[in-house]
mmCIF file of C-alpha atoms and ligand atoms in Angstrom:
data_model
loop_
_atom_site.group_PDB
_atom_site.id
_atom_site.type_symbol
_atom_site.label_atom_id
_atom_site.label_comp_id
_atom_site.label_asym_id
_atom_site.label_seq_id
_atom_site.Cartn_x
_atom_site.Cartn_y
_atom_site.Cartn_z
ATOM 1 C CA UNK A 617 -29.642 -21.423 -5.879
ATOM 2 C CA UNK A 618 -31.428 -21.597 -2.141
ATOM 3 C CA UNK A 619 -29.335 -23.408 0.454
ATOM 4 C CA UNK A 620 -30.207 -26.872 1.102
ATOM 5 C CA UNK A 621 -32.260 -27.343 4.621
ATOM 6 C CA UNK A 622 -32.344 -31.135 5.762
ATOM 7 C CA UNK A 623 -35.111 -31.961 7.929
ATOM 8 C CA UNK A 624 -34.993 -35.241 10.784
ATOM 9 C CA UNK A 625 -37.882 -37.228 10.702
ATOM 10 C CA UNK A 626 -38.968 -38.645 14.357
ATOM 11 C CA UNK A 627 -39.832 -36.288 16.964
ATOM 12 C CA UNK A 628 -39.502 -33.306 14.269
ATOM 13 C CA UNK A 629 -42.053 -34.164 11.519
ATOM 14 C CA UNK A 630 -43.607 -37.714 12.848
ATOM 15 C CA UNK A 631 -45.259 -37.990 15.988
ATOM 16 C CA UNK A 632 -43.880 -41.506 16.274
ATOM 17 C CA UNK A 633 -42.533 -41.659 19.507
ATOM 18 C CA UNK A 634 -44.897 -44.171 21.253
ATOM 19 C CA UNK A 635 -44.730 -46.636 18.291
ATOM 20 C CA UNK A 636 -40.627 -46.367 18.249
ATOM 21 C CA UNK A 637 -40.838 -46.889 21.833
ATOM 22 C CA UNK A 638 -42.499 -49.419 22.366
ATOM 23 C CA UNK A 639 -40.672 -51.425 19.431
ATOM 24 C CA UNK A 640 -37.542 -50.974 20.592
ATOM 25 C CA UNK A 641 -38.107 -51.380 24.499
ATOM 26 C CA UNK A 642 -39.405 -54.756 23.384
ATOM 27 C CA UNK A 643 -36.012 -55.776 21.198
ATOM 28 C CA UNK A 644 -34.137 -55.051 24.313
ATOM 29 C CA UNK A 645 -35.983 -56.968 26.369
ATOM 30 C CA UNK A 646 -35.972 -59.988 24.335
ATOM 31 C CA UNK A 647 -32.061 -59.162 23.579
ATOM 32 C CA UNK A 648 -32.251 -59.403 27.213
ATOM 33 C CA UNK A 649 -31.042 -55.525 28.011
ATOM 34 C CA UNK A 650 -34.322 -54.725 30.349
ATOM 35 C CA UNK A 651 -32.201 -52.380 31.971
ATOM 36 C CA UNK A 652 -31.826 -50.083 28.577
ATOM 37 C CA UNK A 653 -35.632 -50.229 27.677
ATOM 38 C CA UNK A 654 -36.900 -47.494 29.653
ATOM 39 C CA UNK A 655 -37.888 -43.995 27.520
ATOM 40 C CA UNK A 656 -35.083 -42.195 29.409
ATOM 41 C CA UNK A 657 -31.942 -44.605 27.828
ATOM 42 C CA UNK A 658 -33.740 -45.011 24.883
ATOM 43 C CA UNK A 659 -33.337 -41.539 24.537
ATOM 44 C CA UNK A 660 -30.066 -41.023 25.770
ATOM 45 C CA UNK A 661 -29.020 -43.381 22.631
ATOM 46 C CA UNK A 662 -30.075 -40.359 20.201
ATOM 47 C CA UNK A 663 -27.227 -38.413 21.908
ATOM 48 C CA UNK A 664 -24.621 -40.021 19.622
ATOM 49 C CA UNK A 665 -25.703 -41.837 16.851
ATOM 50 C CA UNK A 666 -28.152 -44.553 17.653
ATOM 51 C CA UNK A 667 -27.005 -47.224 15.516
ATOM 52 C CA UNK A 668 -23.517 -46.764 16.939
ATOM 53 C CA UNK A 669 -24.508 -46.486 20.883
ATOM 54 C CA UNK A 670 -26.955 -49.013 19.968
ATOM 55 C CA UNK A 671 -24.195 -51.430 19.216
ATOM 56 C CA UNK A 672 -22.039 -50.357 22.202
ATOM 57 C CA UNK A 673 -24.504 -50.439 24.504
ATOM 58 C CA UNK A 674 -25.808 -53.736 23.478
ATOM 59 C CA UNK A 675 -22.715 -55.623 21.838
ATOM 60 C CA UNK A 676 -23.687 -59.088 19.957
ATOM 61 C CA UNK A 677 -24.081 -60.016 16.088
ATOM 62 C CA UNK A 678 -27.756 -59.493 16.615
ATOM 63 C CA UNK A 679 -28.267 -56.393 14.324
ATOM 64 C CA UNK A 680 -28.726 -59.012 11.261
ATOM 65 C CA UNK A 681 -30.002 -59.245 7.692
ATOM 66 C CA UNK A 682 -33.172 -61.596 9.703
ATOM 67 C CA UNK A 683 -33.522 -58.584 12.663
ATOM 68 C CA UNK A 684 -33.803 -55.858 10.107
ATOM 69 C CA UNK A 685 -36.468 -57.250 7.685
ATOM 70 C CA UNK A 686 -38.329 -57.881 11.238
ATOM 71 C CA UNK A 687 -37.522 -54.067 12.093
ATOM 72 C CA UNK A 688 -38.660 -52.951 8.724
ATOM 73 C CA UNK A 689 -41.950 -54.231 8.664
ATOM 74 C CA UNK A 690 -42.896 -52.866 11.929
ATOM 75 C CA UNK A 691 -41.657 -49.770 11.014
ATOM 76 C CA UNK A 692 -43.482 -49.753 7.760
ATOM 77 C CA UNK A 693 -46.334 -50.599 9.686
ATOM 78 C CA UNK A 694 -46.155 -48.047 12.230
ATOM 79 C CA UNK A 695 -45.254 -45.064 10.153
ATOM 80 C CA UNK A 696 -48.444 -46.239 7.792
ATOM 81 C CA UNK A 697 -50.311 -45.310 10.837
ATOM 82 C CA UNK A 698 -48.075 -42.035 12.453
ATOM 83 C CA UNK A 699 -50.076 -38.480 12.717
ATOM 84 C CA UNK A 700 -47.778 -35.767 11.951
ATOM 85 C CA UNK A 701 -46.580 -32.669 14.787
ATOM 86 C CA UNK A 702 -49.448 -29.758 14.480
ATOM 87 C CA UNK A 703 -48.256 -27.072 11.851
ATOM 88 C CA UNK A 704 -45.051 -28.720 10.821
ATOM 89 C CA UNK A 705 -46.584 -29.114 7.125
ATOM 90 C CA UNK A 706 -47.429 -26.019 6.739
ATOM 91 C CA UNK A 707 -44.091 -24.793 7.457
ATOM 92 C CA UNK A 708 -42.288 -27.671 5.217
ATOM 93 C CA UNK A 709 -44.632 -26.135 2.274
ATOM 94 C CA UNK A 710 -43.613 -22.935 2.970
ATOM 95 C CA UNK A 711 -39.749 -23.394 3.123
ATOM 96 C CA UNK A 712 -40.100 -25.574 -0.043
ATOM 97 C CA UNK A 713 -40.781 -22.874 -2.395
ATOM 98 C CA UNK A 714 -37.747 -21.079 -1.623
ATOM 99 C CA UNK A 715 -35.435 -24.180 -0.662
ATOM 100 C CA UNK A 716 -34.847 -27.029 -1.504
ATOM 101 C CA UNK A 717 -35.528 -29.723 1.514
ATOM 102 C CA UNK A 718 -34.096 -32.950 1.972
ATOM 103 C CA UNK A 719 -35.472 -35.860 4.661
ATOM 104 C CA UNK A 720 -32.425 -37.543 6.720
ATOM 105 C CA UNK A 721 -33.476 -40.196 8.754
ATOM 106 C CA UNK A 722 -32.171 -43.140 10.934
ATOM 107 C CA UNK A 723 -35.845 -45.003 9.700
ATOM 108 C CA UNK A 724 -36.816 -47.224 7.154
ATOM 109 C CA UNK A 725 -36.640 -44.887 3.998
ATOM 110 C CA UNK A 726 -39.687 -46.859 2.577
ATOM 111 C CA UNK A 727 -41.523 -46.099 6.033
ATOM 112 C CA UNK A 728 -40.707 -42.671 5.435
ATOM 113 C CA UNK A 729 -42.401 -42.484 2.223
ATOM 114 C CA UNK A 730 -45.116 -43.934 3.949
ATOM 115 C CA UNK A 731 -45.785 -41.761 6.386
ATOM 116 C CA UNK A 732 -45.043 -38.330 4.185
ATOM 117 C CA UNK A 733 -47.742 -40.212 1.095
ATOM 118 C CA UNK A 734 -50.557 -40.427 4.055
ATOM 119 C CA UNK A 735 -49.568 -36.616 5.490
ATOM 120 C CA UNK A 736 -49.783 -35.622 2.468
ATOM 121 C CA UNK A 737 -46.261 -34.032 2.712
ATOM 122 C CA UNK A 738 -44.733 -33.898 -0.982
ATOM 123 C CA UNK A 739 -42.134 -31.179 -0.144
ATOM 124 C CA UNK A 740 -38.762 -33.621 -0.184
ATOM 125 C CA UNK A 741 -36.244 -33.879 -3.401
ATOM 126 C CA UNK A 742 -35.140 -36.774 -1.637
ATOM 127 C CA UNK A 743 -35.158 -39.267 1.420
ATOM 128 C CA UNK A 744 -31.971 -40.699 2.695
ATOM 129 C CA UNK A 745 -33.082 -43.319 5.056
ATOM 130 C CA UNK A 746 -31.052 -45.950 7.736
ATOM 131 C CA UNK A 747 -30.695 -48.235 4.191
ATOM 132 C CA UNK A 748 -28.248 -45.125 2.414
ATOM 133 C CA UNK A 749 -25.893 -45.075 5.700
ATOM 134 C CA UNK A 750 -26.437 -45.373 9.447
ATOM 135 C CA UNK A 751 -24.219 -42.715 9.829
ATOM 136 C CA UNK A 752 -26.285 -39.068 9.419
ATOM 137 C CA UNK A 753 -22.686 -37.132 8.825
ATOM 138 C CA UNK A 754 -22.123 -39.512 5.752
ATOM 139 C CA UNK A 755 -25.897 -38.856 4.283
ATOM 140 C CA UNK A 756 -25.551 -34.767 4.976
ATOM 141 C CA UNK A 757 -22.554 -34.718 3.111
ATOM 142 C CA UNK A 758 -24.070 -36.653 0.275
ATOM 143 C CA UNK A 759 -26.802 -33.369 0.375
ATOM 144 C CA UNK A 760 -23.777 -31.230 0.940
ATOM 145 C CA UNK A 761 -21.940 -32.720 -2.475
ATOM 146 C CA UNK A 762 -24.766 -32.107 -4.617
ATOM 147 C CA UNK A 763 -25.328 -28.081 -3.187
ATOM 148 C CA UNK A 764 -21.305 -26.969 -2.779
ATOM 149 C CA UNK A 765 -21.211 -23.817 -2.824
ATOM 150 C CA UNK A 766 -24.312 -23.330 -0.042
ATOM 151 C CA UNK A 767 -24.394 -23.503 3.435
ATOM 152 C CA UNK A 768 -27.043 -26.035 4.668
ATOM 153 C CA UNK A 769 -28.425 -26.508 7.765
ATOM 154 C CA UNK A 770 -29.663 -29.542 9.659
ATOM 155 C CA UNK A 771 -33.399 -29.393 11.547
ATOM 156 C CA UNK A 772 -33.254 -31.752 14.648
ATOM 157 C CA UNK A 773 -34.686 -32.397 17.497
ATOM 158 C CA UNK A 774 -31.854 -35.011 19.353
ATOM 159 C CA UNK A 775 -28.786 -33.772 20.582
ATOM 160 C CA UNK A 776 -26.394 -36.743 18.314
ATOM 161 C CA UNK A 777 -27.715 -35.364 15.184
ATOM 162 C CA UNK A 778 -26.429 -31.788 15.991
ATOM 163 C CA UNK A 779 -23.031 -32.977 16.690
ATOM 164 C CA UNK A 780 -23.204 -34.916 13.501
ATOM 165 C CA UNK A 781 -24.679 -32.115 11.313
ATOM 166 C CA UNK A 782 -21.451 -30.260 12.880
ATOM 167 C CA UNK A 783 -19.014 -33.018 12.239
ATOM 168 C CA UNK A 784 -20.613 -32.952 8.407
ATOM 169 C CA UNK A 785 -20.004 -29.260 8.013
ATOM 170 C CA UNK A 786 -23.820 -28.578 8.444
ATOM 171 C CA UNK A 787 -24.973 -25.899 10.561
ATOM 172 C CA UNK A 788 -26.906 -27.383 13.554
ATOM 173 C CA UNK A 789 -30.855 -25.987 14.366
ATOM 174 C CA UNK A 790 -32.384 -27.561 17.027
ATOM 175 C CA UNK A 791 -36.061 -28.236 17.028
ATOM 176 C CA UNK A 792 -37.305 -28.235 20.564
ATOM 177 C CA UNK A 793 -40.956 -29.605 20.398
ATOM 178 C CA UNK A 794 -39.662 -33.103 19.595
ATOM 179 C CA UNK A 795 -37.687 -35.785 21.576
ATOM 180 C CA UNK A 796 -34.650 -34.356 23.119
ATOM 181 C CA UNK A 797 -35.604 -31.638 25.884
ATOM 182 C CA UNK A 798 -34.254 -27.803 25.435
ATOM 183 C CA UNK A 799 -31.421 -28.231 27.990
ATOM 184 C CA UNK A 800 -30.239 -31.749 26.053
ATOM 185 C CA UNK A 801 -30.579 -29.680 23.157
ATOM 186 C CA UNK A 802 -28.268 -26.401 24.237
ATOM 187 C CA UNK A 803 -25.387 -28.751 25.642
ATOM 188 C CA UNK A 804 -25.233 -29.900 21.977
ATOM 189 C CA UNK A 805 -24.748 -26.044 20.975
ATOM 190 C CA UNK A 806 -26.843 -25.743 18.233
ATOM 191 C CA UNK A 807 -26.598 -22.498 15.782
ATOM 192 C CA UNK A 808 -30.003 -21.789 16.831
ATOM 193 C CA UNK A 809 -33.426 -23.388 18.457
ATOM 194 C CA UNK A 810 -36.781 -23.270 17.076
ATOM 195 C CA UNK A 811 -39.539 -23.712 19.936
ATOM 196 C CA UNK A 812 -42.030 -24.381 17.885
ATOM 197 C CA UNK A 813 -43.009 -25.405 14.880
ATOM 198 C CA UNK A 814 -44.836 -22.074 13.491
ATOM 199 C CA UNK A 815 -41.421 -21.021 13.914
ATOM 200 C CA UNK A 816 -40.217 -22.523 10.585
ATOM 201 C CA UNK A 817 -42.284 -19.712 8.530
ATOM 202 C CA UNK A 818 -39.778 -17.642 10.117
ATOM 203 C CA UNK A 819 -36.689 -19.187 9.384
ATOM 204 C CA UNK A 820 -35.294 -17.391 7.220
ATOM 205 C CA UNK A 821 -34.834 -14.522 9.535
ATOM 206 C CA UNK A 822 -31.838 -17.160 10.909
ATOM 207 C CA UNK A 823 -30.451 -17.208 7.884
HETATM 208 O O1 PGA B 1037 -34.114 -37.444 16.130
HETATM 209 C C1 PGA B 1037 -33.655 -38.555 15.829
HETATM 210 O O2 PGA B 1037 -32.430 -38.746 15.779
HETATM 211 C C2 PGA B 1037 -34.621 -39.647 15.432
HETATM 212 O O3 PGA B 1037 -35.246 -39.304 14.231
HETATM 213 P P1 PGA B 1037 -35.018 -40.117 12.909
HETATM 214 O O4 PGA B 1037 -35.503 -41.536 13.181
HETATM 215 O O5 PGA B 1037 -35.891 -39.438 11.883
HETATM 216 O O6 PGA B 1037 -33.576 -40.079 12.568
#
């Protein structure tokens, strides 16, 4: 058997930066943290896990059962709508018929599905969404348990997710055409960096 390669959603497959954006700069500003809803903190959240800086960053109860069903329709709504990054399908085709590919997201899972049904982007055994863990290490090792005796690598484009592919036991590839810039990218030490996405036809030369 092929070894597992997980794929990020935002910024790597789903051009859905300006939708995410402009959600989440308006939660802080109605959770009153105006000074965190500029692109440039909102970004610096995806350096660690952004659930978890999130919640540091902006401490209160207010990540409830009532905030989330808000959070999930707009990002159902939103994804429903999201074009996908030039030539990343082709290359998601052609890794799929020699591995197997996984989606790992902080999203909605159900937006997810969304957004690959409209792209027309059937290549995923399975989508592990913010609803299976906020924690990315605990959904790569679920990929990890069910492939054992492969190596599998993680495709990002934020710096947090390479430190938690690490922490998982993953091997880290940054993608560098999404949300995190190159030099964000190369502090995180990734295995290797794809520039671009034609670059995943030739992925296997990594391997
Ligand atoms: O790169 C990120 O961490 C954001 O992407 P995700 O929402 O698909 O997890």
């Amino acid at each position: 058997m092929s070894c597992p390669i997980l794929f990020d959603m935002d910024g790597v497959i789903a051009d859905s930066w300006e939708p995410f954006f402009s959600f989440w700069s308006e939660v802080l500003i109605n959770l009153g943290a105006e000074e965190m809803a500029t692109e440039e903190q909102i970004l610096a959240l995806f350096e660690g896990n952004f659930f978890e800086e999130l919640s540091h960053k902006v401490p209160g109860n207010w990540m409830q059962p009532a905030f989330l069903s808000h959070a999930r329709l707009a990002h159902l709504q939103f994804m429903k709508k999201c074009p996908s990054i030039p030539h990343v399908s082709e290359g998601l085709q052609h890794l799929s018929q020699d591995f197997p590919l996984y989606l790992v997201t902080s999203n909605f899972a159900e937006a997810a599905e969304h957004f690959l049904e409209n792209q027309n982007i059937g290549c995923f055994r399975e989508v592990l969404g913010m609803e299976h863990s906020f924690s990315k290490t605990d959904k790569i090792r679920t990929v990890m348990k069910q492939h054992s005796d492969q190596p599998c690598y993680f495709i990002s484009d934020t710096s947090g997710d390479l430190h938690e592919a690490r922490k998982a036991g993953a091997i880290p590839v940054a993608a560098a055409w999404g949300w995190h810039d190159r030099p964000t990218l190369e502090a995180a030490n990734p295995a290797f960096i794809l520039d671009t996405p034609p670059e995943l036809l030739e992925f296997r030369t990594h391997i």
